[in-house]
XYZ file of C-alpha atoms in Angstrom:
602
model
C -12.020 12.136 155.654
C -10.434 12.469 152.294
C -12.725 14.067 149.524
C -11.624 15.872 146.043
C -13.221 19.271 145.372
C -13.619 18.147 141.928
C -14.646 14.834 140.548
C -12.454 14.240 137.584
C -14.359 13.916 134.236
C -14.703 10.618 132.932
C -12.678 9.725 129.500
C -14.847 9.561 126.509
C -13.565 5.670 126.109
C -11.543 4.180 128.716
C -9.229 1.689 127.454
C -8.666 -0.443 130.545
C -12.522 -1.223 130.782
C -12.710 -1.820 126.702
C -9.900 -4.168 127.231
C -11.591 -5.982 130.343
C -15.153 -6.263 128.209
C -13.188 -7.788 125.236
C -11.714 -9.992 127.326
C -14.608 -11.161 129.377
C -16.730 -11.425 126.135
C -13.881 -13.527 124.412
C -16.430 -16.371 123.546
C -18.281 -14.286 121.197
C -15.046 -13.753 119.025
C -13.484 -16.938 119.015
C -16.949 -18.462 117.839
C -16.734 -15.511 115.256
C -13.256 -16.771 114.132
C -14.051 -20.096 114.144
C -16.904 -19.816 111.995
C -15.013 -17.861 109.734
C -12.636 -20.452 109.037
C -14.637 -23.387 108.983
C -16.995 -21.147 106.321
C -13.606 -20.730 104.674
C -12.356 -24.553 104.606
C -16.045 -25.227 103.391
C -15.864 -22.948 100.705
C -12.508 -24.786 98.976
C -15.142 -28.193 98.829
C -18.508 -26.203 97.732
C -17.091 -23.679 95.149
C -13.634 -25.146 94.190
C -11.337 -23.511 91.827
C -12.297 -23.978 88.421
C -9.621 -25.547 86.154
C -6.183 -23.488 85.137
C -4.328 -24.040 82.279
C -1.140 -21.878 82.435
C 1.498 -21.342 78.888
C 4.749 -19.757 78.552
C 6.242 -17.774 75.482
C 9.225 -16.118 75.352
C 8.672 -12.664 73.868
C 12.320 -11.191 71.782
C 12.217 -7.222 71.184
C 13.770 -6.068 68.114
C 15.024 -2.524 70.675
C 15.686 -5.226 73.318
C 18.874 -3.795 75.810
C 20.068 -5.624 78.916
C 19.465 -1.870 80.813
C 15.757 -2.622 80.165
C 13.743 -2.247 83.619
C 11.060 -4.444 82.252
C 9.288 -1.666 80.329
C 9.072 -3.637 77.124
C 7.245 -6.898 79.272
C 4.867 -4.506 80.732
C 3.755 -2.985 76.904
C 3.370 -7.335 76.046
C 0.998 -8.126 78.989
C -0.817 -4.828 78.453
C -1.473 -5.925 74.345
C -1.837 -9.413 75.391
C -5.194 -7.508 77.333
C -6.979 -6.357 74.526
C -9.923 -7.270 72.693
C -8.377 -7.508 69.419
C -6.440 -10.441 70.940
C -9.174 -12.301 73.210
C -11.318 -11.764 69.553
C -8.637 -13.528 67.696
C -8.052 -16.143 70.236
C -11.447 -17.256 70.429
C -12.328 -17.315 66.951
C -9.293 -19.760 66.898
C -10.549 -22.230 69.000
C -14.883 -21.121 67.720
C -15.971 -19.888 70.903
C -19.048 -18.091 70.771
C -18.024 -15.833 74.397
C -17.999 -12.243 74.315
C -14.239 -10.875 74.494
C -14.814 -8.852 77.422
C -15.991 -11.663 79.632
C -12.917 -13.966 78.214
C -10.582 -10.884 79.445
C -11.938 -11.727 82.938
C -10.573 -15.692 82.667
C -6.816 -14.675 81.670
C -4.265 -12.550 82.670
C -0.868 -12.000 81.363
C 2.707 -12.054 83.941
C 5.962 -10.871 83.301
C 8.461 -13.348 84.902
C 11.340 -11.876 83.563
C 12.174 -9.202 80.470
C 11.843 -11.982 77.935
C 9.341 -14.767 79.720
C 5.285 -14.090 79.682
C 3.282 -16.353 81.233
C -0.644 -16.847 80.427
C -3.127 -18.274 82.665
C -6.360 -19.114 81.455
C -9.324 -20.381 84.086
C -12.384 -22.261 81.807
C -15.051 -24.603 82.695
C -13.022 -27.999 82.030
C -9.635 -28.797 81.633
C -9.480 -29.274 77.701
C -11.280 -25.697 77.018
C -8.522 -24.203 79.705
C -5.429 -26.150 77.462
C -7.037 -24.761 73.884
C -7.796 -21.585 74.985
C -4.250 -20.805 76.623
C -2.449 -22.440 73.373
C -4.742 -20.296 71.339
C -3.945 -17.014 73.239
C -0.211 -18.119 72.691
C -0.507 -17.833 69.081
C -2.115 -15.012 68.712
C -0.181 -13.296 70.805
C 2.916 -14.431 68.789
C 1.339 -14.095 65.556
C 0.491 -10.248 66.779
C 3.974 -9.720 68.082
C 5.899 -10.862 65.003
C 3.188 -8.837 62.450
C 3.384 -6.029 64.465
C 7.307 -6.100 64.367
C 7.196 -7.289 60.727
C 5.200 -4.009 59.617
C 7.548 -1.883 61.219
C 10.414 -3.352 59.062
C 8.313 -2.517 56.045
C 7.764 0.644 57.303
C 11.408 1.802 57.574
C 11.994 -0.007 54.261
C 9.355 2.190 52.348
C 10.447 5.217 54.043
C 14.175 4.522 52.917
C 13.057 3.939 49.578
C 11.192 6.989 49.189
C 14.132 8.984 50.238
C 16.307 7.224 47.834
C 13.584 8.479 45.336
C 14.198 11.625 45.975
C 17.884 11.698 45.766
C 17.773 10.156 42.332
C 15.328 12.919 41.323
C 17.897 15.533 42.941
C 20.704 13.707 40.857
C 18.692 13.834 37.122
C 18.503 17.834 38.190
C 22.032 17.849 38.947
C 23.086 15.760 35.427
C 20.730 18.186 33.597
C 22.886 21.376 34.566
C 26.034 19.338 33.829
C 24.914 18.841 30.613
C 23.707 23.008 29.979
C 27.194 23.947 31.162
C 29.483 21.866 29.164
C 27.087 22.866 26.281
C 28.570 26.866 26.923
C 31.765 25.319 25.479
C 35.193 27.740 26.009
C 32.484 30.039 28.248
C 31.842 26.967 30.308
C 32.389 27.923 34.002
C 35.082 25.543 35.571
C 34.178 26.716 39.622
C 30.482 25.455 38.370
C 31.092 22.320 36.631
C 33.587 21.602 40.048
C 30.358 21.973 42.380
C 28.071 20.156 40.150
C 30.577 17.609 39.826
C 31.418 17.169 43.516
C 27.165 17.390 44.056
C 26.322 14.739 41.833
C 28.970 12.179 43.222
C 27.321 12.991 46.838
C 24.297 11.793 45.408
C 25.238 8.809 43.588
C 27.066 7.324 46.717
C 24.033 8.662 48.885
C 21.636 6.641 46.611
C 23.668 3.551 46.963
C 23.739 3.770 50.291
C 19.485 4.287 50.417
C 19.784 0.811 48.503
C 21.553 -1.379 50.897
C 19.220 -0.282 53.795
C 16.154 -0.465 51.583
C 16.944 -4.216 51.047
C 17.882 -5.187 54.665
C 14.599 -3.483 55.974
C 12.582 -5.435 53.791
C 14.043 -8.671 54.721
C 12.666 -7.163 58.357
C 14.054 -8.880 61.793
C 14.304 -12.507 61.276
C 15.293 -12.706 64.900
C 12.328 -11.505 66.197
C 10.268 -13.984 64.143
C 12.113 -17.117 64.819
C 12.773 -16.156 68.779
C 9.281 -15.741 69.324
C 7.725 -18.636 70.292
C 6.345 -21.382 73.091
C 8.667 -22.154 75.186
C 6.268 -24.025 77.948
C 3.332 -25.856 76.117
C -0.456 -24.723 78.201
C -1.006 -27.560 80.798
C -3.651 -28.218 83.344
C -2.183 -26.478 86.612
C -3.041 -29.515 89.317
C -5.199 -28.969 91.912
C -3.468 -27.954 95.650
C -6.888 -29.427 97.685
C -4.626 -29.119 101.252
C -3.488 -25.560 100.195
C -6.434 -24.125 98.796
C -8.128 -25.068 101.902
C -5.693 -24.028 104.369
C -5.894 -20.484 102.594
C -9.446 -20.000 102.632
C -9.304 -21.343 105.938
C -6.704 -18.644 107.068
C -8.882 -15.468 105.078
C -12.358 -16.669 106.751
C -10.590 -17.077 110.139
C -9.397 -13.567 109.984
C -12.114 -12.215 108.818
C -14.385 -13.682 111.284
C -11.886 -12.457 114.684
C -11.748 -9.011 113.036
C -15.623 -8.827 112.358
C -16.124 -10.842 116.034
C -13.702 -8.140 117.984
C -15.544 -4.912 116.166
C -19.012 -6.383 117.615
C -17.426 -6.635 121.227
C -15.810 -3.479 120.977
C -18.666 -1.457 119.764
C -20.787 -3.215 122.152
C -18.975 -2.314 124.979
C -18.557 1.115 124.425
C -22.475 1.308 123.389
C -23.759 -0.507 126.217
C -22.094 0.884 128.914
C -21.910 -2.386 131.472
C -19.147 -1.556 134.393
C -17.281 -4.473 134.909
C -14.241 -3.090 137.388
C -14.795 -3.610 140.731
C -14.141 0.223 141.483
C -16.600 1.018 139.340
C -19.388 -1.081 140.324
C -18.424 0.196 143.964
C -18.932 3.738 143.179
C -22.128 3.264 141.331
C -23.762 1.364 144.012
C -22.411 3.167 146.946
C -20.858 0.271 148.806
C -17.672 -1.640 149.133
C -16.879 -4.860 147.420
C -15.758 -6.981 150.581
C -15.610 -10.651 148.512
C -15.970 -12.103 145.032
C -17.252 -15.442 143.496
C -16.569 -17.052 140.322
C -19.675 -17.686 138.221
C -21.456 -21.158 137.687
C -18.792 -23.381 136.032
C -19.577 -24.450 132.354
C -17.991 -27.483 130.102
C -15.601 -29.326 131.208
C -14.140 -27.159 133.565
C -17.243 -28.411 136.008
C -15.201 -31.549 136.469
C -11.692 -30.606 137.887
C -12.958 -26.707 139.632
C -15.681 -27.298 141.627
C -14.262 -28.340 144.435
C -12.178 -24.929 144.443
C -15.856 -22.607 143.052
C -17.341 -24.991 146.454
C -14.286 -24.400 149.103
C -14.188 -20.302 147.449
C -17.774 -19.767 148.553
C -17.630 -21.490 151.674
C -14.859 -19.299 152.874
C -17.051 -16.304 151.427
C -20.496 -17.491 153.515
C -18.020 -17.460 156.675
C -16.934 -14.502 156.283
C -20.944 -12.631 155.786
C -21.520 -15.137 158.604
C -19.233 -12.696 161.173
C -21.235 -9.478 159.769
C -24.788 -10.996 160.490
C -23.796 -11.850 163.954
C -22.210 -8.651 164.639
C -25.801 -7.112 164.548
C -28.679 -8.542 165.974
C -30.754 -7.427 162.812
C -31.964 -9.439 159.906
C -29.680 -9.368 156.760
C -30.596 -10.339 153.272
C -28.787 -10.942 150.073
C -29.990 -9.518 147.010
C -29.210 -10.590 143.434
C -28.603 -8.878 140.275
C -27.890 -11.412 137.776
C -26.560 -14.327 139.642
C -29.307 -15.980 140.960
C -27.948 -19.519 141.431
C -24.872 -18.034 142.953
C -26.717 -16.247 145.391
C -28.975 -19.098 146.174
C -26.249 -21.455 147.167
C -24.524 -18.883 149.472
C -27.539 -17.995 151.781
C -27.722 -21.431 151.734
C -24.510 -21.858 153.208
C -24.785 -19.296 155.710
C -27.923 -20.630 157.054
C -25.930 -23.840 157.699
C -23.129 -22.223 159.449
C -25.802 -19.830 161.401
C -28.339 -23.200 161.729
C -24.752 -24.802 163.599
C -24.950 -22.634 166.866
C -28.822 -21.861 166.811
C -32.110 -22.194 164.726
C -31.815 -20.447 161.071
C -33.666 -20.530 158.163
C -34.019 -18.950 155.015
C -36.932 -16.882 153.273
C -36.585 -17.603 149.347
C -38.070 -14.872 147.369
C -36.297 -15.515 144.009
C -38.283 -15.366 141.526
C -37.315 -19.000 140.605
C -37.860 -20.086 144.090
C -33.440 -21.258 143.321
C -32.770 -21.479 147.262
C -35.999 -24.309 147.982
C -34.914 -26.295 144.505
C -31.408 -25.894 146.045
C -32.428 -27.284 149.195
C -34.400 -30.297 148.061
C -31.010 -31.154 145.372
C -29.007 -31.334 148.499
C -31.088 -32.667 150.803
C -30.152 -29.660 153.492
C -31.989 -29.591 156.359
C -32.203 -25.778 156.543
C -36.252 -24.467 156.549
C -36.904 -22.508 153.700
C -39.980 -20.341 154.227
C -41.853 -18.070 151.674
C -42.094 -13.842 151.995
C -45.762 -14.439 153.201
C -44.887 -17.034 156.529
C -44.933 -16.088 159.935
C -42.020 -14.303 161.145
C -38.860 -15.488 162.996
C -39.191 -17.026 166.554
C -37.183 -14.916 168.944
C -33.239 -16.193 168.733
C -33.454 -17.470 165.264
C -31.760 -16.372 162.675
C -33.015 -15.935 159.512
C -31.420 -15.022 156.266
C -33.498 -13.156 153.148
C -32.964 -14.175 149.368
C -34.388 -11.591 146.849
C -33.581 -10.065 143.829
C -32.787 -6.411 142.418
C -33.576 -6.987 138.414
C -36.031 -5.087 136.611
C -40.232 -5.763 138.025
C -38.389 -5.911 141.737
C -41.530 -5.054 144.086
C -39.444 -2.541 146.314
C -41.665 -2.020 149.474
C -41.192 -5.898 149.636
C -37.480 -5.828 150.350
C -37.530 -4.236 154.060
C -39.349 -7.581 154.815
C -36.216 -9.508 153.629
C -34.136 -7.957 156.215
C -32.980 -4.421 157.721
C -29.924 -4.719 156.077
C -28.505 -6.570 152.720
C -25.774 -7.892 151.282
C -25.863 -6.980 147.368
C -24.745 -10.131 144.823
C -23.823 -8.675 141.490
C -22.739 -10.187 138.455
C -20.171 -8.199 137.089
C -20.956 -6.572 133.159
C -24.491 -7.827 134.048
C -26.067 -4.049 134.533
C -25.704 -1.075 133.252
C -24.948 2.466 135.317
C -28.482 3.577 134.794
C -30.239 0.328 136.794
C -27.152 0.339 139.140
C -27.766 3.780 140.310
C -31.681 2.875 140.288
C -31.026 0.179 142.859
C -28.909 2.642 145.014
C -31.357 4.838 145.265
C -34.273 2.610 145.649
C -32.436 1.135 148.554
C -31.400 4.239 150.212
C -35.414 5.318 150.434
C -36.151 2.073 151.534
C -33.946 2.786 154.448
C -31.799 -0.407 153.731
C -27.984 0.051 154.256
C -25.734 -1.806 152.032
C -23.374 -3.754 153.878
C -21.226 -4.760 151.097
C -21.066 -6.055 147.463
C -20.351 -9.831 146.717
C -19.508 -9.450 143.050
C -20.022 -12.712 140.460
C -17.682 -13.689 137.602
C -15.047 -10.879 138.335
C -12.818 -10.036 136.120
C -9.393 -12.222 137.166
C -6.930 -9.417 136.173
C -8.691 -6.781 137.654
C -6.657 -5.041 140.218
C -8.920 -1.949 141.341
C -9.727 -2.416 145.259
C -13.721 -1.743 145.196
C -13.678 0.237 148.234
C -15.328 3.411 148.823
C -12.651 6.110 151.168
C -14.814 9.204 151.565
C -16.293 9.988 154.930
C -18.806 7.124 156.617
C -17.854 4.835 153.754
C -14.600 3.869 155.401
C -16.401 0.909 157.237
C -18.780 -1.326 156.030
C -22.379 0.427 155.418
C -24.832 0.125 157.712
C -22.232 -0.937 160.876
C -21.866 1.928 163.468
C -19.237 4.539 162.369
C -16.701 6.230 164.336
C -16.694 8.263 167.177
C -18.699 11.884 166.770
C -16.485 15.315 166.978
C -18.197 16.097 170.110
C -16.529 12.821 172.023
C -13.486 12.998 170.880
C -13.085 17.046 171.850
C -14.442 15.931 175.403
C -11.534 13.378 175.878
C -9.578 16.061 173.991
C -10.408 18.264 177.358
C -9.653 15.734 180.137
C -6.733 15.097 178.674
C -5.240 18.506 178.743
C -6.578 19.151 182.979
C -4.765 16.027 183.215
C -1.458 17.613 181.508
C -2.209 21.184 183.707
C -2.287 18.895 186.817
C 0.642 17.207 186.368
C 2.546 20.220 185.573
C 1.344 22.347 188.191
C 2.247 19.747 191.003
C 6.077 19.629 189.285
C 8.172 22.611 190.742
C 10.755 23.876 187.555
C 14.066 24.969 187.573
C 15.495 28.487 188.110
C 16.341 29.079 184.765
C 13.360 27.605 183.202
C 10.340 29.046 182.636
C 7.392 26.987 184.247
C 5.942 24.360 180.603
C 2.104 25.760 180.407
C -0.751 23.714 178.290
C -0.994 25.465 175.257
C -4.950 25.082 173.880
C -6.087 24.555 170.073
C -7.918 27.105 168.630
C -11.261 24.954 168.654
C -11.002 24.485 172.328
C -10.222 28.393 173.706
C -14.128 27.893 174.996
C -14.117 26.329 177.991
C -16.062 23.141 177.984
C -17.237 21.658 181.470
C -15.332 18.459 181.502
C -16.388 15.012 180.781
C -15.326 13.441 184.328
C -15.214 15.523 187.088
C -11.772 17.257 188.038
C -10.756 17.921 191.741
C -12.356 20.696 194.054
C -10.443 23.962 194.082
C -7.751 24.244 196.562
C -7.400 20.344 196.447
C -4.137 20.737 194.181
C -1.196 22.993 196.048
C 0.801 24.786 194.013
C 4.198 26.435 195.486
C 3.938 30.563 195.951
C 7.118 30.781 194.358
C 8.448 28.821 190.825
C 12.625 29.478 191.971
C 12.493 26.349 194.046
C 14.322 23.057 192.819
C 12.275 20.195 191.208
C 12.629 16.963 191.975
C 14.569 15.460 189.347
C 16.960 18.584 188.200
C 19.977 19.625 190.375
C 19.903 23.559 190.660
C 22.209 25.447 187.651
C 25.548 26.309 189.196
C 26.825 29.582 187.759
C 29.637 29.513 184.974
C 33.314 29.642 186.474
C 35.364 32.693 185.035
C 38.687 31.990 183.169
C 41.990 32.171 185.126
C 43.446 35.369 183.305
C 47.450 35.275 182.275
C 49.444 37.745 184.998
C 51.536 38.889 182.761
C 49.229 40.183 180.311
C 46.668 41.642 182.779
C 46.917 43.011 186.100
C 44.300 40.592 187.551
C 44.274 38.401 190.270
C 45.299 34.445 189.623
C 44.453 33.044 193.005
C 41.529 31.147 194.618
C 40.422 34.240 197.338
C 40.700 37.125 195.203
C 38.210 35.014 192.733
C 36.097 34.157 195.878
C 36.453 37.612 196.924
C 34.907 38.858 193.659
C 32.165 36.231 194.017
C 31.167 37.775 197.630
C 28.561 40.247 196.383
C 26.564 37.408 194.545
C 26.889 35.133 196.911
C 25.115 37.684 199.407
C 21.793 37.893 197.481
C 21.128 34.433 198.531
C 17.838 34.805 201.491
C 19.015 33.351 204.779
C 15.891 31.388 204.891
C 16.375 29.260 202.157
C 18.681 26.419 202.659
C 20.414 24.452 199.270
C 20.135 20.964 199.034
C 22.829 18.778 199.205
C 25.199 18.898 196.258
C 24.265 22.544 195.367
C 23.274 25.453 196.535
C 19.956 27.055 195.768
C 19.890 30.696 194.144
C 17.631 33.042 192.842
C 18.270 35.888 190.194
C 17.607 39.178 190.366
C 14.394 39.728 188.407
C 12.801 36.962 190.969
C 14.090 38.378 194.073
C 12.469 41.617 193.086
């Protein structure tokens, strides 16, 4: 018997059975998907795009460098999403919108440093063309302003510094003027500096005048780059791709939301589905699996194999009713028509060799509407009728669900054969019908489980203790037996041992006795009366089938390096006092002779 001390905790989600459940529930999340994306494809016919007109400017910077990472394009599509612009715009073409919900409708995109593009959505396609064109303008009519009164700008700010150098220089001309006045006392180191000072600031006022001039011409570049490169134009309208890209989103969106549902569901609902775990809940072994009724088209090319599948399973519950003269029933849990159609068939197999019928106590009534479909000539008989004549066999069909009248089922049969439809329970009603059964007194022979999963490679067989065999069917042999032939066998051994004479040297082989058996138990058959078996009164004779141990021969020593003897008598001669030890009443057997050592002779 192999049993843990422990029962390992179970995980808090076990991935192989989440997998399984998604799996098994696939149909819910493929309709999901395919919903999604037929909502999708539908939603490029009922709310189609509304009309796009798209423009192009190129935008010159007067600080424009080729190092430029594109910071200048990203300051353009940030002004170009403003209200002051979207106001301007749609006073050009006398729209009456708000500017923050004609913000929403455009959006600005740097293709490269220089390129913007504008795309404007409106209700028709002529609003979409004016309001793009308009947006162009104003953008370039903002751009070129903007960089036009920063020309004007610079310019007044180089003016008013030449300003103040020609103030500086009518200072300077004024102290000229007091110092030549002085006449001989005129300092020449003075007049040198104001000299040298005011020619600074005549050539630094010329100077101020050149740049004054070409700021206020301002960057003529700027203005005549500026401009429309791409006139707005009514984007056309991609039917096939807008479609297959709603399509794609709702499809997605629909698996995603369709493979959360199964996921949660199975973790919330708790539904075993393995056949190991459906075996340990219930307390019985799995010993054969069906597929579920057949749906679609799959009716037409796999029923002959669903058909041939539970034929071979009714033969095989047909060898455990026979081994036991005692009625058997099969009970459902969510496979009614499956289980219907099997005690049907093993009431025709059983109906083959003797008279069988079948007591239908489905709710339904499934095995009689079976019956009368086929036209089989099996009786079916209610829960109420008379009971079975003696010799016939009769087969029970009930049901395990929820409402089951429990005191009812011992009437189906003494023992039962449970039908279960995998994922169809949870834990808390399989362990119900365990235990319901077990007061009931009705042994579970096996499981036949329905619509298994097909990748599912746990066993479903129970390996502690009784549950080795099928329940219900005699179990092994008791301790007690088995110790009893344990005993026989070991007066056998003694007998046999003590009628074998050993060998001189070898010490006689005695039964050695397990701790459990140092009791004497009176034996199971009875052993021969004392003195029947003769054993010899001494253990130095010869066996049988082993030739007595001749002694050793001692080496032949060199003369020359000892003084020993090197022929055959003085070697005899030495022999002579063992030789004499033999008795003269025992006589060797041929080939040897027969002798006995010292402790024995004693």
């Amino acid at each position: 018997m192999t049993t843990s001390p422990e029962t390992p905790a179970a995980p808090l989600v076990d991935l192989q059975r989440l997998f399984v459940a998604i799996r098994r529930r696939k149909r819910i999340w493929l309709a999901t998907g395919l919903l999604g994306l037929i909502v999708g494809a539908a939603l490029a016919f009922v709310l189609p795009a509304p009309p796009t007109a798209v423009a192009k400017v190129i935008v010159v910077h007067q600080d424009d460098s080729p190092t430029d990472s594109g910071t200048l394009m990203r300051t353009d599509v940030a002004v170009l999403q403003t209200t002051q612009i979207a106001e301007a715009a749609l006073k050009k073409v006398r729209s009456t919108d708000s500017p923050e919900d004609f913000m929403k409708n455009y959006a600005g995109l740097g293709l490269t440093n220089n390129v913007l593009q504008i795309t404007v959505k409106a209700k028709t396609d002529q609003d979409a063309v004016a309001r793009a064109q308009a947006l162009a303008e104003t953008f370039i009519a903002d751009h070129v302003k903007r960089s036009q009164a920063a020309a004007a700008a610079q310019s007044q700010a180089i003016l008013d510094q030449r300003k103040n150098a020609q103030d500086e220089l009518g200072k300077v001309e004024q102290q000229i003027v007091e110092e030549e006045g002085k006449g001989r006392e005129a300092s020449q180191p003075t007049l040198e500096n104001l000299y040298s000072r005011r020619a600074a600031l005549t050539a630094q006022i010329s100077d101020f005048t050149s740049r004054a001039q070409q700021a206020g011409i301002g960057s003529p570049q700027v203005a005549a780059g500026t401009q429309v490169v791409d006139a707005a134009r009514v984007l056309p309208r991609a039917v096939l791709k807008t479609t297959a890209t709603n399509a794609g989103i709702g499809f997605a969106l629909g698996l995603a939301l369709g493979l959360a549902f199964v996921a949660v569901g199975a973790v919330s609902r708790d539904r075993p589905v393995l056949r190991r775990e459906i075996s340990t809940h219930l307390g019985a072994s799995v010993i054969a699996q069906l597929p579920s009724k057949l749906r679609g088209p799959a009716r037409l090319w796999r029923r002959s194999r669903a058909v041939s599948e539970r034929k071979r399973v009714a033969t095989t519950l047909v060898r455990l009713v026979k081994q036991d003269p005692r009625e058997v029933s099969l009970l459902e849990l969510g496979a009614a028509d499956v289980a219907a159609a099997l005690v049907l068939d093993i009431a025709e197999e059983l109906a083959a060799e003797g008279a069988a019928s079948v007591v239908d106590d489905l709710p339904g009534e499934n095995v009689r509407k079976l019956a009368q479909e086929t036209g089989s000539d099996v009786p079916v008989v209610g829960a109420g009728d008379p009971p079975a004549k003696p010799g016939e066999h009769r087969v029970g069909a009930g049901t395990v669900s929820p409402g089951t009248a429990w005191t009812d089922l011992e009437h189906l049969g003494q023992e039962t054969v449970l039908v279960v439809k995998a994922g169809h329970a949870n834990t808390l009603w399989l362990h119900t019908v365990a235990r319901q059964l077990a007061d009931q007194e009705i042994p579970v022979i096996g499981i036949v489980l329905v619509d298994p999963d097909p990748r599912d490679k746990s066993d479903g067989t129970l390996w502690d203790g009784l549950h080795t065999a099928l329940r219900g069917r005699p179990a092994p042999p008791a301790p007690a037996e088995r110790e009893d032939h344990l005993d026989e066998l070991v007066a056998r051994v003694a007998e046999r041992v003590a009628t074998e004479q050993p060998t001189r040297r070898f010490t006689p082989v005695r039964p050695v006795l397990p701790p459990a058996l140092t009791t004497p138990r009176p034996p199971a058959s009875p052993l021969p009366p004392p003195g029947g078996v003769s054993v010899p009164d001494h253990l130095n004779a010869p066996t049988k089938k082993f030739a007595p141990v001749k002694p050793p021969k001692r080496p032949t020593p060199f003369k020359r390096d000892h003084a020993e003897p090197s022929h055959k008598g003085e070697l005899d001669a030495g022999l002579g006092p063992e030789k004499s030890t033999v008795p003269t009443g025992a006589s060797p057997r041929t080939g040897g002779s027969a002798t006995q050592t010292p402790e024995k002779s004693a």
